[in-house]
Amino acid sequence: MHAMELRAPGPVDPTDRLVPVERPDPAPGPGEVRIEVTACAVCRTDLQVVEGDLAPRLLPLIPGHQAVGHVAALGAGADPALLGARVGVAWTGGACGSCRFCASGRENLCLELAFTGWSRDGGYATAMTARADFVHPLPAGFADLDAAPLLCGGAIGYRSLRVAGVDLTAARGLRLGLFGFGASATIAIQLAVHAGASVYVATRSAPERLAAESLGATWTGGYDDPPPVPLDAAVTFAPSGDVVVSALRALDRGGIVAVNAIHLDGIPAFDYDLLWMERQVRSVANVTREDVREFLARAAAIPIRTRTEVLGLDEANAALRRLRAGQVAGAAVLSMG
Ligand SMILES: [Zn+2]
Ligand SMILES: [Zn+2]
């Protein structure tokens, strides 16, 4: 198989951190499948893995945790019905199934989580293995390249809305703020607008403000522009602690800010008055398989539209640089074809 391999994490600009390599096709272990990968979307978390903001769990490593492909081989004990199926692989690549978090429907908090493209090899490759019980059959309505960004950006956007207290079955009239407007937010806004919420989008980028308006935003502005009304809920997507405080400042009484970031440099000190009146700040950590399944069903029903910028597998370094520079419109997707 052909793959892009990380050997030494570090800044992606100007150095190429990923090296093209040929490896034998990986053999699926017990309970695993081998997938012939056709597409893998590029996530900001990949950038944090490649640059070393997230400490290495495996080196050399093949990054990528939004992979789409067909199951080509089964390991011992894997469900035979999966053979040939079109599936997606997401960030949560395995959980123990028995700890008190797994036992209470919170496998995203499992103490022994495996992470696709961080603690095990991911989808920047023409083939990969995955746990058979952690792959997701994909709805027919999405082409491979369009399905890939749903697997992290979409699923984590869905979970973020839930963590922010948004009930998508009763969101009419809800005032939701989205702070930062990358790939994940472009999907979250579609879920929220479809559910009847009014969405207020704050971002530094003028093209992103236009994109938000075209997807139904009620208002757009900069991070420090106060929205015209206090918000019931907010999600921060920007990897900056300042933005968490801006979001908190925009909240109404009882509102929740969900922080969608694996890594933040810090949150500046803020006045307790911003938190008073039962406002909350919560982090969003990983996704459960249930999140991915529920989100994919909802995405197919709406249907969610993804904006993609397609690059070849060997252009993965360029994709990461473009993401770092804020030059990607929507989601960058590597095509293995
Ligand atoms: Zn991701
Ligand atoms: Zn567990």
XYZ file of C-alpha atoms and ligand atoms in Angstrom:
339
model
C 0.000 0.000 0.000
C 0.938 3.633 -0.420
C 0.867 5.868 2.660
C 2.011 9.181 4.099
C 4.057 8.529 7.223
C 4.946 10.821 10.138
C 8.346 10.090 11.674
C 9.199 13.257 13.609
C 6.477 15.766 14.617
C 7.195 19.465 14.112
C 5.954 22.586 12.330
C 4.476 21.774 8.895
C 5.586 25.082 7.439
C 7.897 25.080 5.573
C 9.043 21.468 6.237
C 7.168 18.459 4.834
C 6.547 16.285 7.917
C 4.863 13.422 6.073
C 6.937 11.097 3.930
C 5.454 8.981 1.104
C 6.155 5.283 1.768
C 5.284 1.852 0.407
C 4.301 -0.704 3.038
C 2.817 -4.187 2.767
C -0.983 -4.127 3.089
C -1.743 -4.375 6.832
C -3.210 -7.702 7.985
C -6.388 -7.331 10.066
C -5.940 -8.686 13.601
C -8.644 -10.536 15.532
C -11.884 -8.523 15.453
C -10.495 -6.143 12.839
C -11.109 -5.454 9.153
C -8.852 -4.197 6.400
C -10.278 -1.300 4.410
C -9.271 -0.195 0.927
C -9.348 3.548 1.541
C -10.760 5.822 -1.172
C -10.884 9.157 0.679
C -9.701 10.673 3.938
C -10.591 14.156 5.125
C -8.017 16.335 6.851
C -8.875 17.586 10.335
C -7.304 20.299 12.494
C -6.490 17.525 14.977
C -4.291 15.903 12.297
C -2.346 19.152 12.229
C -1.962 19.025 16.023
C -0.742 15.413 15.823
C 1.714 16.153 13.016
C 3.055 19.311 14.669
C 3.381 17.597 18.068
C 0.825 19.702 19.974
C -0.613 16.304 20.848
C 2.227 14.178 22.230
C 3.019 11.224 19.942
C 1.313 7.917 20.840
C 2.823 5.932 17.951
C 5.767 6.619 15.632
C 6.137 6.208 12.776
C 2.443 6.992 12.331
C 0.005 7.217 9.450
C -2.371 10.071 10.417
C -5.990 10.505 9.353
C -9.252 9.809 11.166
C -11.982 10.569 8.634
C -11.459 7.664 6.263
C -13.916 6.164 3.798
C -13.467 2.907 1.890
C -14.580 -0.663 1.351
C -13.934 -3.605 3.640
C -11.539 -5.884 1.740
C -10.514 -8.460 4.351
C -11.735 -9.750 7.694
C -9.722 -10.709 10.757
C -10.758 -13.640 12.952
C -14.179 -13.080 14.480
C -15.075 -9.963 12.458
C -18.691 -9.773 11.248
C -18.749 -11.455 7.778
C -21.577 -9.109 6.703
C -19.007 -6.299 6.622
C -17.059 -7.801 3.711
C -17.411 -5.429 0.761
C -19.370 -2.852 2.754
C -18.681 0.845 2.338
C -17.668 2.144 5.754
C -16.188 5.137 7.504
C -13.605 5.225 10.274
C -13.684 8.020 12.862
C -11.401 9.388 15.598
C -12.654 6.988 18.277
C -10.994 3.788 17.101
C -11.652 1.539 20.083
C -12.786 1.523 23.704
C -12.426 -1.096 26.445
C -16.155 -1.784 26.725
C -15.987 -2.505 30.459
C -14.816 0.566 32.400
C -17.425 2.634 34.237
C -17.505 5.173 31.396
C -18.070 2.551 28.714
C -20.668 0.883 30.925
C -22.654 4.124 31.219
C -22.854 5.133 27.539
C -19.825 7.412 27.782
C -17.247 5.471 25.793
C -15.841 8.815 24.585
C -14.391 9.157 28.107
C -12.994 5.575 28.262
C -9.634 5.354 30.015
C -8.287 3.064 27.304
C -9.531 4.783 24.153
C -7.729 4.030 20.927
C -7.487 6.927 18.499
C -7.445 6.498 14.743
C -4.494 8.354 13.271
C -2.906 9.005 16.681
C -2.534 5.794 18.710
C -3.143 3.555 15.673
C -2.486 4.057 11.972
C -5.113 6.037 10.106
C -6.382 6.846 6.660
C -3.650 8.829 4.892
C -3.069 5.579 3.007
C -4.584 3.340 0.374
C -5.306 0.684 3.029
C -5.783 0.571 6.794
C -7.110 -1.691 9.506
C -9.831 -0.796 11.989
C -11.781 -2.546 14.717
C -14.809 -4.116 13.035
C -17.081 -2.874 15.825
C -15.820 0.695 15.344
C -16.474 1.127 11.618
C -19.610 2.917 10.426
C -21.693 1.856 7.413
C -22.316 5.006 5.357
C -25.629 6.307 3.971
C -25.895 5.890 0.193
C -26.635 9.561 -0.483
C -23.063 10.722 0.045
C -20.177 10.161 -2.377
C -16.951 8.991 -0.694
C -15.315 12.421 -0.880
C -18.384 14.096 0.626
C -18.851 11.475 3.359
C -15.278 11.779 4.702
C -15.640 15.207 6.403
C -18.805 14.014 8.124
C -16.836 11.476 10.153
C -15.058 13.916 12.445
C -16.081 17.484 11.684
C -19.703 16.440 11.344
C -19.899 13.998 14.235
C -18.013 16.229 16.675
C -20.117 19.208 15.575
C -23.206 17.143 16.389
C -21.833 16.159 19.791
C -20.823 19.785 20.480
C -24.409 20.923 19.973
C -25.583 18.285 22.433
C -22.920 19.257 24.995
C -24.045 22.896 24.583
C -27.534 21.770 25.610
C -29.107 22.058 22.150
C -31.989 19.623 21.685
C -32.314 19.325 17.907
C -35.866 18.004 18.262
C -36.980 21.198 20.072
C -34.661 23.968 18.867
C -37.187 26.381 17.346
C -36.371 29.892 18.546
C -33.151 28.821 20.258
C -30.311 31.327 19.916
C -27.090 29.490 19.147
C -23.649 31.034 18.713
C -20.890 29.428 16.657
C -17.451 30.902 17.298
C -15.083 30.024 14.475
C -16.414 28.733 11.163
C -14.306 25.885 9.783
C -15.391 22.498 8.432
C -17.129 21.385 11.632
C -19.123 24.602 12.051
C -20.364 24.521 8.444
C -22.024 21.213 9.317
C -23.244 22.251 12.790
C -24.998 25.319 11.356
C -26.934 23.133 8.914
C -28.120 20.854 11.743
C -29.171 23.854 13.845
C -30.860 25.866 11.076
C -32.732 22.768 9.922
C -33.974 22.325 13.510
C -35.294 25.909 13.583
C -32.602 27.582 15.702
C -31.363 31.131 15.025
C -27.608 30.938 14.518
C -25.160 33.757 15.295
C -21.716 33.222 13.794
C -18.544 34.965 14.968
C -15.365 34.638 12.927
C -12.429 36.809 11.974
C -12.649 35.751 8.325
C -14.810 37.728 5.874
C -15.203 34.766 3.437
C -16.315 32.585 6.355
C -18.905 35.185 7.357
C -20.277 35.079 3.794
C -20.327 31.264 3.891
C -22.232 31.384 7.200
C -24.799 33.781 5.743
C -25.318 31.515 2.736
C -26.026 28.635 5.144
C -28.690 30.596 7.002
C -26.897 32.502 9.778
C -29.130 35.135 11.366
C -26.131 37.348 12.176
C -22.390 37.307 11.579
C -19.615 39.343 13.137
C -16.153 39.244 14.679
C -15.208 37.455 17.928
C -15.506 40.620 19.978
C -18.633 42.028 18.330
C -21.539 41.423 20.720
C -24.375 39.518 18.982
C -27.609 41.563 18.921
C -29.270 39.278 21.490
C -27.876 37.177 24.375
C -27.332 33.548 23.360
C -28.816 30.377 24.878
C -25.880 28.207 23.803
C -22.559 28.546 22.039
C -19.896 26.307 20.570
C -16.318 27.487 20.123
C -14.423 25.895 17.242
C -11.495 28.327 17.123
C -8.373 26.892 18.820
C -8.027 29.938 21.071
C -8.835 30.473 24.755
C -9.724 34.139 24.148
C -12.635 32.992 22.020
C -14.013 30.929 24.925
C -14.256 34.140 26.959
C -15.860 35.993 24.020
C -18.464 33.236 23.786
C -19.121 33.334 27.522
C -19.583 37.103 27.315
C -22.270 36.596 24.630
C -24.300 34.116 26.726
C -27.647 34.668 28.372
C -28.365 33.411 31.915
C -28.242 29.614 32.133
C -26.406 29.321 28.823
C -23.660 26.820 28.028
C -20.441 27.262 26.052
C -19.173 23.970 24.584
C -15.470 24.130 23.785
C -14.654 22.001 20.772
C -10.879 21.762 21.104
C -8.545 18.925 22.013
C -5.750 21.361 22.678
C -5.913 24.989 23.861
C -2.975 27.036 25.060
C -5.017 28.408 27.958
C -8.137 30.371 28.820
C -7.483 33.919 30.054
C -8.765 34.841 33.522
C -12.253 36.313 33.425
C -14.604 37.971 35.842
C -16.836 35.606 37.820
C -19.798 37.740 36.737
C -19.459 36.145 33.283
C -20.099 32.699 34.795
C -22.628 33.768 37.443
C -26.300 32.953 36.837
C -25.607 29.315 36.062
C -23.665 29.818 32.891
C -21.420 26.848 32.109
C -18.247 26.146 30.170
C -17.845 22.508 29.078
C -15.316 20.731 26.905
C -16.242 18.289 24.139
C -14.112 15.158 24.145
C -14.102 12.622 21.287
C -17.294 11.004 20.015
C -19.197 7.847 20.827
C -20.245 5.389 18.113
C -23.819 6.408 18.937
C -22.969 10.058 18.111
C -21.584 9.018 14.721
C -24.586 6.801 13.918
C -27.165 9.380 14.984
C -25.368 12.139 13.150
C -25.010 10.159 9.886
C -28.732 9.331 9.907
C -29.617 12.990 10.478
C -27.095 14.163 7.867
C -28.655 11.866 5.256
C -32.194 12.973 6.119
C -31.574 16.740 5.925
C -29.364 16.285 3.745
C -26.167 17.986 4.955
C -24.028 19.490 2.219
C -20.250 19.445 2.608
C -17.857 21.790 0.881
C -14.657 20.015 -0.030
C -11.313 20.836 -1.510
C -9.881 17.643 -3.036
C -6.162 16.867 -3.081
C -4.139 13.741 -3.884
C -2.694 11.539 -1.110
C 0.820 12.775 -1.935
C -0.382 16.356 -1.383
C -1.096 15.715 2.318
C 1.716 18.060 3.397
C 0.263 20.846 1.272
C -3.202 20.148 2.706
C -1.889 20.535 6.267
C -0.083 23.760 5.371
C -3.213 25.184 3.762
C -5.248 24.240 6.828
C -2.676 25.886 9.121
C -2.823 29.063 6.998
C -6.632 29.144 7.073
C -6.778 28.746 3.281
C -9.087 25.739 3.077
C -12.672 26.530 2.127
C -14.808 23.879 3.865
C -12.893 20.608 4.321
C -9.737 19.349 2.648
C -10.126 15.736 1.495
C -7.373 13.439 0.238
C -8.475 11.268 -2.685
C -6.653 7.951 -3.094
C -7.924 7.454 -6.658
Zn -10.932 15.368 13.734
Zn -13.810 1.891 28.684
